[in-house]
Backbone as numpy.savetxt, mean C-alpha at the origin, in Angstrom:
# Nx Ny Nz CAx CAy CAz Cx Cy Cz
-19.45 -15.36 5.96 -20.05 -14.20 5.31 -20.63 -13.24 6.35
-21.26 -13.79 7.39 -21.80 -12.96 8.46 -20.69 -12.21 9.18
-19.57 -12.89 9.41 -18.44 -12.26 10.08 -17.87 -11.12 9.24
-17.83 -11.30 7.94 -17.36 -10.24 7.05 -18.29 -9.03 7.12
-19.58 -9.29 7.18 -20.55 -8.19 7.29 -20.38 -7.43 8.60
-20.14 -8.17 9.66 -19.91 -7.53 10.97 -18.67 -6.65 10.92
-17.60 -7.16 10.33 -16.37 -6.38 10.23 -16.57 -5.15 9.35
-17.36 -5.29 8.31 -17.65 -4.14 7.43 -18.41 -3.06 8.19
-19.39 -3.48 8.98 -20.18 -2.52 9.76 -19.29 -1.81 10.78
-18.42 -2.58 11.45 -17.52 -1.98 12.44 -16.56 -0.99 11.78
-16.05 -1.36 10.62 -15.08 -0.51 9.94 -15.69 0.83 9.54
-16.90 0.77 8.99 -17.51 2.00 8.47 -18.48 2.66 9.45
-18.37 2.29 10.72 -19.22 2.92 11.73 -18.67 4.28 12.16
-17.44 4.61 11.73 -16.85 5.91 12.02 -16.53 6.62 10.70
-16.16 7.89 10.80 -15.88 8.67 9.59 -14.46 8.49 9.07
-13.57 7.97 9.90 -12.16 7.90 9.50 -11.92 7.11 8.21
-12.59 5.96 7.98 -12.36 5.27 6.70 -12.74 6.12 5.50
-13.83 6.87 5.61 -14.25 7.71 4.50 -13.22 8.80 4.23
-12.70 9.41 5.30 -11.71 10.45 5.14 -10.41 9.88 4.56
-10.02 8.70 5.00 -8.80 8.08 4.48 -8.94 7.75 2.99
-10.06 7.17 2.61 -10.29 6.83 1.20 -10.33 8.08 0.34
-10.97 9.13 0.86 -11.01 10.40 0.13 -9.61 10.98 -0.02
-8.78 10.84 1.02 -7.41 11.34 0.97 -6.58 10.59 -0.06
-6.79 9.28 -0.16 -6.07 8.48 -1.14 -6.41 8.93 -2.56
-7.69 9.13 -2.82 -8.12 9.60 -4.14 -7.58 10.99 -4.42
-7.63 11.85 -3.42 -7.14 13.22 -3.59 -5.65 13.23 -3.91
-4.87 12.41 -3.20 -3.43 12.34 -3.46 -3.15 11.85 -4.88
-3.89 10.83 -5.30 -3.70 10.29 -6.65 -4.01 11.34 -7.71
-5.10 12.07 -7.53 -5.52 13.06 -8.53 -4.64 14.31 -8.51
-4.22 14.73 -7.33 -3.38 15.92 -7.24 -2.02 15.69 -7.91
-1.42 14.54 -7.67 -0.15 14.25 -8.31 -0.33 14.02 -9.80
-1.46 13.44 -10.18 -1.74 13.27 -11.61 -1.89 14.63 -12.29
-2.55 15.55 -11.60 -2.69 16.91 -12.11 -1.32 17.57 -12.28
-0.46 17.36 -11.30 0.89 17.94 -11.36 1.69 17.34 -12.50
1.70 16.03 -12.61 2.48 15.36 -13.64 1.94 15.63 -15.04
0.65 15.89 -15.12 0.06 16.16 -16.43 0.24 17.58 -16.91
0.69 18.46 -16.03 0.83 19.87 -16.41 2.28 20.36 -16.40
3.21 19.59 -15.84 4.62 20.00 -15.84 5.12 20.14 -17.28
5.72 21.28 -17.57 6.25 21.58 -18.91 5.19 21.35 -19.99
3.99 21.77 -19.68 2.91 21.64 -20.66 2.50 20.22 -20.94
2.82 19.32 -20.01 2.43 17.92 -20.18 3.40 17.10 -21.01
4.55 17.68 -21.34 5.52 16.95 -22.19 6.31 15.91 -21.41
6.29 15.98 -20.08 7.00 15.00 -19.25 6.09 13.90 -18.74
4.82 13.94 -19.10 3.86 12.97 -18.57 4.14 11.57 -19.10
4.09 10.60 -18.19 4.23 9.19 -18.55 3.26 8.37 -17.72
3.06 7.15 -18.13 2.19 6.26 -17.36 2.73 6.07 -15.95
4.03 5.92 -15.85 4.66 5.72 -14.53 4.45 6.94 -13.63
4.69 8.12 -14.16 4.55 9.33 -13.35 3.10 9.63 -12.99
2.17 9.16 -13.79 0.75 9.38 -13.47 0.35 8.70 -12.18
1.13 7.71 -11.76 0.80 6.92 -10.57 1.56 7.36 -9.33
2.24 8.49 -9.39 3.08 8.95 -8.28 2.30 9.06 -6.97
1.09 9.58 -7.02 0.30 9.78 -5.82 -0.13 8.50 -5.14
-0.08 7.37 -5.88 -0.48 6.09 -5.28 0.50 5.66 -4.19
1.75 6.11 -4.26 2.72 5.75 -3.23 2.31 6.32 -1.88
1.86 7.57 -1.89 1.36 8.18 -0.66 0.04 7.52 -0.25
-0.79 7.24 -1.24 -2.08 6.62 -0.97 -1.95 5.28 -0.28
-0.93 4.51 -0.64 -0.74 3.20 -0.01 -0.41 3.34 1.47
0.40 4.33 1.81 0.74 4.57 3.21 -0.50 4.99 4.00
-1.33 5.84 3.38 -2.57 6.26 4.04 -3.47 5.06 4.28
-3.54 4.16 3.31 -4.39 2.98 3.49 -3.85 2.08 4.59
-2.54 1.99 4.72 -1.98 1.17 5.80 -2.37 1.73 7.16
-2.40 3.04 7.26 -2.86 3.66 8.51 -4.30 3.28 8.79
-5.14 3.33 7.76 -6.54 2.94 7.90 -6.66 1.48 8.35
-5.89 0.59 7.72 -5.96 -0.83 8.06 -5.48 -1.10 9.48
-4.43 -0.41 9.89 -3.92 -0.59 11.26 -4.95 -0.10 12.27
-5.58 1.03 12.00 -6.58 1.58 12.92 -7.79 0.65 13.05
-8.09 -0.08 11.99 -9.20 -1.02 12.05 -8.98 -2.09 13.11
-7.70 -2.35 13.43 -7.36 -3.33 14.47 -7.15 -2.65 15.82
-6.32 -1.61 15.83 -5.92 -1.01 17.11 -7.07 -0.31 17.83
-8.03 0.25 17.10 -9.16 0.91 17.77 -10.02 -0.09 18.52
-10.05 -1.33 18.05 -10.80 -2.35 18.77 -10.14 -2.68 20.11
-8.83 -2.68 20.13 -8.13 -2.89 21.39 -8.29 -1.67 22.29
-8.28 -0.50 21.69 -8.39 0.73 22.48 -9.72 0.80 23.22
-10.80 0.46 22.53 -12.12 0.57 23.13 -12.65 -0.75 23.70
-11.85 -1.80 23.61 -12.23 -3.07 24.22 -13.23 -3.89 23.44
-13.59 -3.46 22.24 -14.57 -4.22 21.45 -14.01 -5.53 20.93
-12.67 -5.67 20.95 -12.08 -6.91 20.49 -12.48 -8.07 21.40
-12.68 -7.78 22.69 -13.10 -8.84 23.61 -14.49 -9.35 23.25
-15.36 -8.42 22.86 -16.71 -8.82 22.44 -16.64 -9.68 21.20
-15.75 -9.32 20.28 -15.59 -10.10 19.04 -15.13 -11.52 19.35
-14.18 -11.64 20.29 -13.67 -12.96 20.62 -14.68 -13.79 21.43
-15.53 -13.11 22.19 -16.59 -13.84 22.89 -17.64 -14.35 21.91
-17.94 -13.53 20.90 -18.92 -13.94 19.89 -18.36 -14.98 18.94
-17.06 -14.88 18.67 -16.38 -15.83 17.76 -15.16 -16.37 18.50
-15.30 -17.45 19.23 -14.19 -17.99 20.03 -12.95 -18.34 19.21
-13.16 -18.69 17.94 -12.01 -19.01 17.09 -11.38 -17.71 16.60
-10.37 -17.29 17.28 -9.75 -16.00 16.99 -9.21 -15.87 15.56
-8.65 -16.93 14.98 -8.17 -16.80 13.60 -9.26 -16.34 12.64
-10.51 -16.75 12.89 -11.60 -16.35 11.99 -11.81 -14.84 12.00
-11.64 -14.23 13.18 -11.79 -12.77 13.29 -10.69 -12.08 12.50
-9.45 -12.54 12.69 -8.32 -11.93 11.98 -8.44 -12.14 10.47
-8.88 -13.32 10.07 -9.06 -13.59 8.65 -10.12 -12.68 8.05
-11.24 -12.52 8.76 -12.32 -11.67 8.26 -11.85 -10.22 8.10
-11.14 -9.70 9.10 -10.60 -8.34 9.02 -9.67 -8.21 7.83
-8.78 -9.19 7.69 -7.79 -9.13 6.62 -8.45 -9.18 5.25
-9.39 -10.10 5.07 -10.07 -10.23 3.78 -10.81 -8.95 3.42
-11.53 -8.38 4.38 -12.27 -7.15 4.13 -11.34 -6.03 3.70
-10.24 -5.86 4.42 -9.32 -4.76 4.11 -8.55 -5.01 2.82
-8.25 -6.25 2.53 -7.57 -6.58 1.26 -8.47 -6.23 0.08
-9.73 -6.62 0.17 -10.67 -6.31 -0.92 -10.85 -4.80 -1.06
-11.01 -4.11 0.06 -11.18 -2.66 0.03 -9.93 -2.00 -0.54
-8.76 -2.50 -0.17 -7.50 -1.94 -0.67 -7.39 -2.11 -2.18
-7.73 -3.30 -2.67 -7.64 -3.57 -4.10 -8.60 -2.68 -4.90
-9.81 -2.53 -4.40 -10.80 -1.69 -5.09 -10.36 -0.23 -5.09
-9.90 0.25 -3.93 -9.44 1.64 -3.82 -8.27 1.90 -4.77
-7.33 0.97 -4.82 -6.17 1.13 -5.69 -6.57 1.13 -7.16
-7.49 0.24 -7.51 -7.92 0.14 -8.91 -8.60 1.43 -9.36
-9.50 1.94 -8.54 -10.22 3.17 -8.87 -9.26 4.35 -8.97
-8.40 4.49 -7.97 -7.48 5.64 -7.92 -6.43 5.59 -9.02
-5.92 4.40 -9.32 -4.88 4.29 -10.34 -5.41 4.64 -11.72
-6.61 4.15 -12.04 -7.19 4.48 -13.34 -7.62 5.94 -13.40
-8.14 6.47 -12.30 -8.52 7.89 -12.27 -7.30 8.77 -12.50
-6.19 8.43 -11.85 -4.95 9.19 -12.02 -4.42 9.08 -13.44
-4.47 7.88 -13.99 -3.96 7.68 -15.35 -4.75 8.51 -16.36
-6.08 8.43 -16.29 -6.89 9.12 -17.29 -6.86 10.64 -17.11
-6.67 11.10 -15.87 -6.52 12.55 -15.67 -5.21 13.02 -16.28
-4.13 12.28 -16.04 -2.84 12.64 -16.63 -2.91 12.58 -18.15
-3.57 11.56 -18.66 -3.72 11.40 -20.11 -4.47 12.59 -20.71
-5.50 13.05 -20.02 -6.28 14.18 -20.53 -5.48 15.48 -20.54
-4.54 15.62 -19.60 -3.76 16.85 -19.48 -2.46 16.81 -20.26
-1.99 15.62 -20.60 -0.68 15.48 -21.23 -0.65 16.11 -22.62
0.55 16.49 -23.03 0.74 17.05 -24.36 0.45 16.00 -25.43
-0.11 16.41 -26.57 -0.34 15.45 -27.67 0.95 14.81 -28.17
2.08 15.43 -27.85 3.37 14.88 -28.26 3.71 13.58 -27.54
3.13 13.39 -26.36 3.42 12.19 -25.57 2.10 11.51 -25.19
1.41 10.91 -26.15 0.13 10.26 -25.83 0.31 9.09 -24.88
-0.51 9.04 -23.86 -0.44 7.95 -22.88 -1.42 6.86 -23.29
-0.93 5.65 -23.39 -1.78 4.52 -23.75 -1.40 3.31 -22.89
-2.35 2.42 -22.74 -2.10 1.15 -22.05 -1.93 0.09 -23.13
-0.81 0.21 -23.84 -0.61 -0.62 -25.03 0.33 -1.80 -24.79
0.91 -1.88 -23.61 1.84 -2.98 -23.35 1.59 -3.57 -21.97
2.19 -4.72 -21.75 2.06 -5.36 -20.44 2.67 -4.52 -19.34
3.77 -3.82 -19.65 4.40 -2.96 -18.65 3.48 -1.81 -18.27
2.77 -1.24 -19.25 1.83 -0.15 -18.95 0.73 -0.62 -18.01
0.17 -1.78 -18.30 -0.89 -2.32 -17.44 -0.36 -2.64 -16.05
0.87 -3.16 -15.99 1.47 -3.49 -14.69 1.67 -2.24 -13.84
2.11 -1.15 -14.47 2.35 0.08 -13.72 1.06 0.70 -13.17
-0.07 0.39 -13.81 -1.36 0.93 -13.34 -2.08 -0.08 -12.45
-2.39 -1.24 -13.01 -3.17 -2.24 -12.28 -2.34 -2.88 -11.17
-1.02 -2.85 -11.30 -0.15 -3.47 -10.31 -0.33 -2.91 -8.91
-0.84 -1.68 -8.80 -1.04 -1.10 -7.48 -2.11 -1.84 -6.68
-3.00 -2.54 -7.35 -4.01 -3.30 -6.61 -3.34 -4.40 -5.77
-2.34 -5.05 -6.34 -1.62 -6.09 -5.60 -0.82 -5.48 -4.46
-0.16 -4.36 -4.70 0.64 -3.73 -3.65 -0.23 -3.22 -2.51
-1.35 -2.59 -2.83 -2.27 -2.11 -1.79 -2.79 -3.28 -0.96
-3.15 -4.38 -1.63 -3.68 -5.54 -0.92 -2.65 -6.12 0.04
-1.41 -6.26 -0.41 -0.36 -6.79 0.45 -0.02 -5.81 1.57
-0.06 -4.51 1.25 0.18 -3.50 2.28 -0.88 -3.57 3.37
-2.12 -3.87 2.99 -3.20 -4.02 3.97 -2.91 -5.19 4.90
-2.41 -6.29 4.35 -2.04 -7.45 5.18 -0.95 -7.07 6.17
0.06 -6.35 5.69 1.15 -5.92 6.57 0.61 -5.01 7.68
-0.27 -4.09 7.33 -0.81 -3.15 8.32 -1.66 -3.87 9.37
-2.47 -4.82 8.94 -3.27 -5.60 9.89 -2.35 -6.36 10.84
-1.29 -6.93 10.29 -0.35 -7.68 11.12 0.33 -6.77 12.13
0.79 -5.60 11.68 1.45 -4.66 12.59 0.47 -4.19 13.66
-0.75 -3.89 13.27 -1.76 -3.47 14.24 -2.04 -4.54 15.27
-2.07 -5.79 14.85 -2.32 -6.90 15.77 -1.14 -7.11 16.72
0.06 -6.96 16.20 1.25 -7.16 17.02 1.46 -6.03 18.03
1.22 -4.80 17.61 1.50 -3.65 18.46 0.31 -3.29 19.35
-0.90 -3.34 18.77 -2.17 -3.08 19.47 -2.39 -1.61 19.81
-1.37 -0.81 19.89 -1.51 0.61 20.18 -1.49 1.41 18.87
-2.47 2.30 18.70 -2.58 3.05 17.45 -1.34 3.87 17.15
-0.85 4.60 18.14 0.31 5.47 17.93 1.53 4.66 17.51
1.76 3.55 18.20 2.92 2.72 17.88 2.82 2.10 16.50
1.65 1.56 16.17 1.46 0.92 14.87 1.62 1.92 13.73
1.00 3.10 13.89 1.08 4.12 12.84 2.50 4.61 12.67
3.21 4.78 13.78 4.60 5.23 13.71 5.45 4.25 12.91
5.28 2.96 13.19 6.04 1.94 12.46 5.71 1.98 10.98
4.43 2.10 10.65 4.01 2.07 9.24 4.42 3.33 8.48
4.70 4.40 9.20 5.20 5.62 8.56 6.72 5.62 8.46
7.37 5.24 9.55 8.83 5.30 9.61 9.46 4.23 8.72
8.85 3.05 8.68 9.42 1.93 7.93 9.65 2.29 6.45
8.60 2.62 5.68 8.83 2.89 4.26 9.45 4.26 3.98
9.17 5.26 4.81 9.61 6.62 4.51 11.01 6.94 5.02
11.44 6.28 6.09 12.73 6.63 6.69 13.66 5.44 6.86
13.17 4.38 7.48 14.05 3.27 7.85 14.74 2.65 6.64
13.98 2.37 5.59 14.58 1.73 4.42 15.61 2.64 3.74
15.40 3.94 3.80 16.37 4.86 3.21 17.64 4.97 4.06
17.47 4.88 5.38 18.63 4.95 6.26 19.57 3.77 6.08
19.02 2.64 5.63 19.84 1.46 5.41 20.95 1.74 4.40
20.71 2.67 3.49 21.71 3.00 2.47 22.99 3.56 3.07
22.92 4.03 4.31 24.09 4.62 4.96 25.08 3.57 5.44
24.67 2.30 5.44 25.59 1.23 5.84 26.72 1.14 4.81
27.96 1.20 5.24 29.08 1.17 4.28 29.07 -0.09 3.42
29.38 0.09 2.16 29.60 -0.96 1.16 28.33 -1.71 0.76
27.59 -2.26 1.75 26.45 -3.12 1.41 25.11 -2.42 1.56
25.11 -1.17 2.03 23.86 -0.49 2.30 22.95 -0.37 1.11
23.51 0.00 -0.05 22.69 0.17 -1.26 22.07 -1.15 -1.71
22.84 -2.22 -1.64 22.33 -3.54 -2.06 21.21 -4.01 -1.13
21.39 -3.82 0.17 20.35 -4.21 1.12 19.10 -3.37 0.90
19.28 -2.08 0.68 18.15 -1.18 0.47 17.31 -1.62 -0.71
17.95 -2.03 -1.80 17.20 -2.42 -3.00 16.28 -3.61 -2.76
16.63 -4.44 -1.78 15.84 -5.65 -1.53 14.93 -5.53 -0.32
14.85 -4.37 0.29 13.94 -4.20 1.41 12.50 -4.14 0.90
11.52 -4.57 1.71 10.16 -4.82 1.21 9.53 -3.69 0.40
9.45 -2.49 0.94 8.75 -1.42 0.24 9.54 -0.93 -0.96
10.85 -0.92 -0.86 11.68 -0.53 -2.00 11.57 -1.57 -3.11
11.60 -2.84 -2.74 11.45 -3.90 -3.73 10.07 -3.87 -4.37
9.05 -3.59 -3.56 7.68 -3.54 -4.08 7.53 -2.45 -5.13
8.24 -1.33 -4.95 8.15 -0.23 -5.91 8.61 -0.66 -7.30
9.49 -1.67 -7.37 9.95 -2.16 -8.66 8.83 -2.83 -9.45
7.81 -3.32 -8.75 6.71 -3.99 -9.44 5.90 -3.03 -10.29
5.88 -1.76 -9.91 5.13 -0.77 -10.69 6.08 0.24 -11.32
7.32 -0.19 -11.52 8.34 0.67 -12.14 8.53 0.26 -13.59
8.86 1.21 -14.47 9.07 0.88 -15.88 10.37 0.14 -16.13
11.25 0.08 -15.13 12.52 -0.63 -15.30 13.69 0.32 -15.18
14.88 -0.22 -14.93 16.07 0.60 -14.68 16.53 1.42 -15.88
16.16 1.01 -17.10 16.60 1.71 -18.30 15.67 2.85 -18.69
14.55 3.00 -17.98 13.60 4.04 -18.31 14.11 5.40 -17.88
13.67 6.43 -18.58 14.05 7.80 -18.29 12.90 8.51 -17.57
13.21 9.13 -16.44 12.24 9.93 -15.68 12.83 11.32 -15.52
12.18 12.31 -16.12 12.70 13.68 -16.13 14.13 13.73 -16.64
14.40 12.91 -17.66 15.71 12.94 -18.30 16.78 12.14 -17.60
16.45 11.47 -16.52 17.43 10.68 -15.79 16.98 9.22 -15.71
17.94 8.31 -15.81 17.61 6.89 -15.73 17.29 6.50 -14.30
16.34 5.60 -14.16 16.02 5.10 -12.83 17.20 4.28 -12.30
17.27 4.18 -10.99 18.38 3.46 -10.36 18.42 2.01 -10.80
19.58 1.57 -11.22 19.74 0.19 -11.65 19.99 -0.72 -10.45
19.85 -2.01 -10.67 20.11 -2.97 -9.60 18.85 -3.32 -8.84
18.99 -4.31 -7.96 17.84 -4.71 -7.17 17.00 -5.75 -7.89
15.87 -6.08 -7.31 15.01 -7.14 -7.86 14.29 -6.70 -9.12
13.86 -7.68 -9.89 12.99 -7.42 -11.03 11.58 -7.12 -10.51
10.67 -6.83 -11.43 9.30 -6.53 -11.02 8.68 -7.70 -10.27
8.81 -8.90 -10.80 8.22 -10.08 -10.16 8.91 -10.38 -8.84
10.23 -10.27 -8.80 10.96 -10.52 -7.56 10.56 -9.51 -6.48
10.37 -8.25 -6.89 9.95 -7.24 -5.93 8.60 -7.57 -5.32
7.67 -8.04 -6.16 6.36 -8.42 -5.66 6.46 -9.60 -4.70
7.30 -10.56 -5.03 7.46 -11.74 -4.18 8.07 -11.38 -2.83
9.04 -10.46 -2.82 9.63 -10.00 -1.56 8.57 -9.35 -0.68
7.75 -8.51 -1.29 6.69 -7.82 -0.55 5.65 -8.81 -0.04
5.29 -9.78 -0.88 4.31 -10.80 -0.49 4.85 -11.66 0.65
6.11 -12.04 0.57 6.71 -12.86 1.62 6.72 -12.10 2.94
7.02 -10.81 2.89 7.01 -9.99 4.11 5.62 -9.97 4.72
4.60 -9.81 3.88 3.22 -9.77 4.36 2.83 -11.10 5.00
3.19 -12.20 4.37 2.83 -13.53 4.89 3.51 -13.79 6.23
4.79 -13.48 6.33 5.54 -13.72 7.57 4.97 -12.89 8.72
4.72 -11.61 8.46 4.18 -10.75 9.51 2.78 -11.19 9.93
1.96 -11.58 8.95 0.60 -12.00 9.28 0.62 -13.29 10.10
1.50 -14.22 9.73 1.61 -15.48 10.49 2.08 -15.19 11.92
3.02 -14.26 12.08 3.48 -13.89 13.42 2.35 -13.25 14.22
1.55 -12.41 13.56 0.43 -11.76 14.23 -0.60 -12.80 14.69
-0.85 -13.79 13.85 -1.81 -14.83 14.21 -1.30 -15.63 15.41
-0.03 -15.95 15.42 0.56 -16.71 16.53 0.45 -15.91 17.84
0.76 -14.62 17.78 0.68 -13.78 18.97 -0.76 -13.63 19.42
-1.69 -13.52 18.47 -3.10 -13.38 18.79 -3.63 -14.60 19.56
-3.14 -15.78 19.18 -3.60 -17.00 19.84 -3.02 -17.16 21.24
-1.84 -16.60 21.47 -1.16 -16.80 22.75 -1.36 -15.68 23.75
-1.79 -14.51 23.28 -1.87 -13.34 24.14 -3.32 -13.04 24.53
-3.51 -12.54 25.73 -4.84 -12.15 26.15 -5.31 -10.96 25.34
-6.63 -10.86 25.17 -7.20 -9.77 24.35 -7.00 -8.44 25.04
């Protein structure tokens, strides 16, 4: 508990976490505002109300990675390891703190976005959380944010340099997974099962749903399978980060 408090103090000793959290909320609300007003709110859906959370998750990964890399940059990680010789405890404390923060941020932002879209939507398309799929599309972001935080901590620990870690966390979901589709014949199938693409299925209404009059792309993992792929990626990367942390000098 003391170690968690120390990590919390270190994390919030600068303004960057506050700015990142504010940016996540702003992205969620701005996209909710957009989706709630397009065509007078007649296109608003529970799924579209959460559009800004996709950007918010990437912003949170940057925050989580910086929580690790800035310690290497300023050398405070050595002090942490001197105070706590068991290095896994330091990594666990960082991960737990960021996972909890990620889940809380996602929960607040997802519900804020949903209710803003609901307030702006046309009476013809009332938004309700009346089914398990509706709840999954909103509350499901807490699980994705938490796992994304684990991935970001792992990448930050493995790379140690802020620029490198942030580049990977931006290029991976925004560019690399999409480029895989260019592989002849098997590119689309591989793309559907890549971590961030698969994770998106967990908060998707399903392949038969209509978004702006068009069906979502069919194929790929189910919602549960997508979550499991993302979770497995997080676990493997975190285990690799722990192994490297134990073998490498601070």
